Short mmCIF file of C-alpha atoms in Angstrom, two decimals:
data_model
loop_
_atom_site.label_atom_id
_atom_site.label_comp_id
_atom_site.label_asym_id
_atom_site.label_seq_id
_atom_site.Cartn_x
_atom_site.Cartn_y
_atom_site.Cartn_z
CA UNK A 770 10.12 8.10 13.04
CA UNK A 771 10.29 7.05 9.41
CA UNK A 772 9.15 9.60 6.85
CA UNK A 773 9.02 9.09 3.11
CA UNK A 774 9.16 11.93 0.60
CA UNK A 775 8.69 11.74 -3.14
CA UNK A 776 9.85 14.30 -5.65
CA UNK A 777 8.46 15.58 -7.94
CA UNK A 778 4.83 15.53 -6.88
CA UNK A 779 3.74 15.64 -10.52
CA UNK A 780 5.44 15.18 -13.84
CA UNK A 781 4.21 15.63 -17.40
CA UNK A 782 6.39 14.38 -20.24
CA UNK A 783 6.07 13.61 -23.93
CA UNK A 784 6.01 9.99 -25.00
CA UNK A 785 9.43 8.40 -25.45
CA UNK A 786 11.26 10.29 -22.73
CA UNK A 787 13.35 8.56 -20.10
CA UNK A 788 12.46 9.76 -16.63
CA UNK A 789 13.49 9.44 -13.01
CA UNK A 790 11.23 9.48 -9.98
CA UNK A 791 12.79 10.10 -6.59
CA UNK A 792 12.03 8.72 -3.15
CA UNK A 793 13.82 9.59 0.08
CA UNK A 794 13.41 8.17 3.57
CA UNK A 795 14.67 9.43 6.90
CA UNK A 796 15.66 6.20 8.66
CA UNK A 797 18.14 4.14 6.66
CA UNK A 798 17.63 0.99 8.78
CA UNK A 799 15.19 -0.57 6.32
CA UNK A 800 14.79 -4.17 5.21
CA UNK A 801 13.56 -3.25 1.76
CA UNK A 802 11.80 -0.65 -0.34
CA UNK A 803 8.84 -1.29 -2.61
CA UNK A 804 7.60 0.72 -5.59
CA UNK A 805 3.90 0.63 -6.47
CA UNK A 806 1.77 1.93 -9.28
CA UNK A 807 -1.71 3.32 -8.64
CA UNK A 808 -4.14 4.13 -11.41
CA UNK A 809 -6.86 6.69 -10.60
CA UNK A 810 -9.36 5.24 -8.15
CA UNK A 811 -7.71 1.84 -8.32
CA UNK A 812 -5.57 -0.43 -6.21
CA UNK A 813 -1.83 -0.68 -5.69
CA UNK A 814 0.18 -2.76 -8.12
CA UNK A 815 3.63 -3.79 -6.93
CA UNK A 816 6.30 -2.91 -9.47
CA UNK A 817 9.60 -3.67 -7.79
CA UNK A 818 10.84 -4.79 -4.39
CA UNK A 819 14.45 -4.01 -3.54
CA UNK A 820 16.00 -5.74 -0.55
CA UNK A 821 18.39 -3.74 1.60
CA UNK A 822 21.31 -5.88 0.38
CA UNK A 823 20.57 -5.01 -3.27
CA UNK A 824 21.55 -1.91 -5.19
CA UNK A 825 18.98 -2.20 -7.96
CA UNK A 826 16.16 -4.22 -9.48
CA UNK A 827 14.92 -4.28 -13.04
CA UNK A 828 11.62 -5.25 -14.61
CA UNK A 829 11.17 -4.51 -18.28
CA UNK A 830 11.50 -0.76 -18.82
CA UNK A 831 11.63 -0.11 -15.08
CA UNK A 832 14.79 0.07 -13.01
CA UNK A 833 14.83 0.90 -9.32
CA UNK A 834 17.94 1.70 -7.36
CA UNK A 835 18.49 1.88 -3.62
CA UNK A 836 21.12 3.78 -1.66
CA UNK A 837 20.43 2.99 1.97
CA UNK A 838 23.21 5.11 3.39
CA UNK A 839 21.86 8.26 1.79
CA UNK A 840 18.21 7.29 2.30
CA UNK A 841 17.31 7.42 -1.38
CA UNK A 842 15.74 5.35 -4.09
CA UNK A 843 15.06 6.19 -7.71
CA UNK A 844 12.67 4.65 -10.19
CA UNK A 845 13.87 4.96 -13.76
CA UNK A 846 11.32 4.53 -16.55
CA UNK A 847 12.80 4.09 -20.00
CA UNK A 848 11.05 5.13 -23.20
CA UNK A 849 7.88 6.28 -21.46
CA UNK A 850 4.48 5.48 -22.99
CA UNK A 851 1.00 6.95 -22.41
CA UNK A 852 0.10 3.71 -20.63
CA UNK A 853 2.66 4.58 -17.96
CA UNK A 854 0.45 7.45 -16.82
CA UNK A 855 -0.38 6.77 -13.17
CA UNK A 856 0.74 7.67 -9.66
CA UNK A 857 3.91 5.97 -8.50
CA UNK A 858 4.32 5.32 -4.79
CA UNK A 859 7.33 4.19 -2.82
CA UNK A 860 7.02 2.57 0.59
CA UNK A 861 9.36 1.29 3.30
CA UNK A 862 8.71 -0.77 6.41
CA UNK A 863 8.26 1.27 9.57
CA UNK A 864 11.37 1.55 11.69
CA UNK A 865 11.21 -1.04 14.42
CA UNK A 866 8.00 -2.52 13.09
CA UNK A 867 7.98 -5.54 10.88
CA UNK A 868 4.59 -5.29 9.33
CA UNK A 869 3.76 -1.68 8.74
CA UNK A 870 4.53 0.16 5.53
CA UNK A 871 5.13 3.89 5.38
CA UNK A 872 4.15 5.38 2.04
CA UNK A 873 5.25 8.47 0.24
CA UNK A 874 2.66 10.81 -1.24
CA UNK A 875 3.49 9.66 -4.74
CA UNK A 876 4.52 11.14 -8.05
CA UNK A 877 1.64 11.68 -10.47
CA UNK A 878 2.97 10.96 -13.96
CA UNK A 879 1.29 11.98 -17.19
CA UNK A 880 2.81 10.80 -20.48
CA UNK A 881 1.25 12.52 -23.46
CA UNK A 882 1.43 11.30 -27.06
CA UNK B 137 -0.49 -14.51 -10.92
CA UNK B 138 -2.20 -14.84 -7.50
CA UNK B 139 -4.32 -11.87 -6.46
CA UNK B 140 -5.80 -10.35 -3.36
CA UNK B 141 -9.53 -9.94 -4.00
CA UNK B 142 -11.66 -7.28 -2.34
CA UNK B 143 -15.44 -6.88 -2.33
CA UNK B 144 -17.38 -4.76 -2.86
CA UNK B 145 -15.45 -2.35 -5.09
CA UNK B 146 -17.64 0.53 -3.94
CA UNK B 147 -19.94 0.84 -0.96
CA UNK B 148 -22.15 3.73 0.03
CA UNK B 149 -23.48 3.78 3.57
CA UNK B 150 -25.29 6.15 5.86
CA UNK B 151 -23.50 7.67 8.81
CA UNK B 152 -23.86 5.50 11.89
CA UNK B 153 -24.35 2.27 9.95
CA UNK B 154 -22.07 -0.74 10.25
CA UNK B 155 -20.08 -1.85 7.24
CA UNK B 156 -18.04 -4.95 6.56
CA UNK B 157 -15.33 -4.88 3.94
CA UNK B 158 -14.24 -8.25 2.64
CA UNK B 159 -10.95 -9.55 1.38
CA UNK B 160 -9.67 -12.88 0.12
CA UNK B 161 -5.88 -12.91 0.59
CA UNK B 162 -3.54 -15.07 -1.45
CA UNK B 163 -4.04 -18.64 -0.32
CA UNK B 164 -0.59 -19.45 1.07
CA UNK B 165 -0.08 -16.07 2.72
CA UNK B 166 0.00 -15.88 6.49
CA UNK B 167 0.05 -12.14 7.20
CA UNK B 168 -2.88 -9.86 6.44
CA UNK B 169 -3.26 -6.10 6.54
CA UNK B 170 -5.67 -3.23 6.07
CA UNK B 171 -4.62 0.18 4.82
CA UNK B 172 -6.70 3.17 3.86
CA UNK B 173 -6.28 6.20 1.64
CA UNK B 174 -8.40 9.27 2.16
CA UNK B 175 -8.84 11.14 -1.11
CA UNK B 176 -5.76 13.18 -1.89
CA UNK B 177 -3.78 11.83 1.07
CA UNK B 178 -1.13 9.18 1.64
CA UNK B 179 -1.87 5.50 2.03
CA UNK B 180 -1.82 4.81 5.76
CA UNK B 181 -1.57 1.65 7.81
CA UNK B 182 -4.53 0.48 9.88
CA UNK B 183 -3.81 -3.01 11.19
CA UNK B 184 -1.82 -6.20 10.69
CA UNK B 185 -3.08 -9.68 11.53
CA UNK B 186 -1.20 -12.92 12.01
CA UNK B 187 -2.00 -16.26 13.59
CA UNK B 188 -5.59 -15.19 14.23
CA UNK B 189 -4.76 -12.10 16.18
CA UNK B 190 -3.87 -8.47 15.66
CA UNK B 191 -0.10 -8.07 15.62
CA UNK B 192 -0.01 -4.31 15.23
CA UNK B 193 -2.48 -1.46 14.86
CA UNK B 194 -2.31 2.27 14.30
CA UNK B 195 -3.90 5.01 16.36
CA UNK B 196 -6.57 5.25 13.66
CA UNK B 197 -7.71 1.70 14.45
CA UNK B 198 -9.88 2.52 17.45
CA UNK B 199 -12.76 0.61 19.03
CA UNK B 200 -14.98 1.32 16.02
CA UNK B 201 -12.82 -0.97 13.92
CA UNK B 202 -12.38 -4.72 14.13
CA UNK B 203 -10.89 -7.43 11.95
CA UNK B 204 -11.69 -11.08 11.64
CA UNK B 205 -10.70 -14.15 9.71
CA UNK B 206 -14.01 -16.02 9.90
CA UNK B 207 -12.84 -18.98 7.83
CA UNK B 208 -9.75 -20.18 6.03
CA UNK B 209 -10.04 -17.77 3.14
CA UNK B 210 -11.72 -14.49 4.09
CA UNK B 211 -10.36 -11.52 6.02
CA UNK B 212 -12.79 -8.78 7.00
CA UNK B 213 -12.69 -5.23 8.30
CA UNK B 214 -15.74 -4.07 10.22
CA UNK B 215 -16.53 -0.46 11.03
CA UNK B 216 -19.25 -0.44 13.68
CA UNK B 217 -20.68 3.04 13.37
CA UNK B 218 -19.41 4.85 10.33
CA UNK B 219 -18.55 8.53 10.34
CA UNK B 220 -18.17 10.92 7.44
CA UNK B 221 -14.40 10.91 7.95
CA UNK B 222 -14.30 7.14 7.37
CA UNK B 223 -14.90 7.83 3.68
CA UNK B 224 -11.78 6.51 1.97
CA UNK B 225 -10.36 3.78 -0.20
CA UNK B 226 -9.63 0.72 1.93
CA UNK B 227 -6.94 -1.67 0.77
CA UNK B 228 -6.37 -5.21 1.93
CA UNK B 229 -2.90 -6.69 1.59
CA UNK B 230 -1.24 -9.99 2.35
CA UNK B 231 2.27 -11.40 2.54
CA UNK B 232 3.60 -14.93 2.64
CA UNK B 233 5.96 -14.16 5.47
CA UNK B 234 6.60 -10.95 7.32
CA UNK B 235 6.00 -8.25 4.76
CA UNK B 236 8.94 -6.18 5.84
CA UNK B 237 11.21 -8.88 4.46
CA UNK B 238 9.22 -10.26 1.56
CA UNK B 239 6.99 -7.47 0.31
CA UNK B 240 3.24 -7.11 0.13
CA UNK B 241 0.49 -7.83 -2.41
CA UNK B 242 -2.39 -5.37 -2.36
CA UNK B 243 -5.97 -5.76 -3.51
CA UNK B 244 -7.77 -3.34 -5.81
CA UNK B 245 -9.53 -1.64 -2.90
CA UNK B 246 -13.02 -0.84 -1.67
CA UNK B 247 -14.14 2.74 -2.00
CA UNK B 248 -16.27 3.53 1.05
CA UNK B 249 -18.50 6.58 0.89
CA UNK B 250 -20.28 7.62 4.06
CA UNK B 251 -23.20 10.01 3.55
#
């Protein structure tokens, strides 16, 4: 059974810091891994989708890496800004199921000026 | 950029009442999903829908829940007799092809409050 864990649960940093959010999953037989951003009381915004054949994906100040064999992904945020404050979720497809995502509990990030 | 649109953004209903949550998926997407997030908990899968039928559902998705694609653009989630524990944020999602391979686009959610 696929389980997704995110560490840390919460993070508070000063503006300008580079930071790393961690995601681990128990079953390495995944097709891809997706990172989302969730603002308080809002929907899920897709940030990056990494296919199982890829090692990393980049979008602006965001870089996500994937190590399937160790069951880990990291989301790197460069030069953090107050506008980055949100909850970041990672999700992987359910083992043996094509259309069901398993989410982690998220990392709640606060970037203060 | 194409969006998944959900209405209403917030709905308050009395326990035992029926509610219908509405979603307009991205127009060329073929797979549709509902997820929910109880306050303070993980986002969890409810149901996936393809080719006008349910392809997969979770144990949460019992007989009180149903989904429908009444026309070529809308996708709805109906809860027949709401309970207090149905209070949650409900997210609709869609994918062009199987989401496990191509990723998902989520809507902004409907916050359902059952009183």
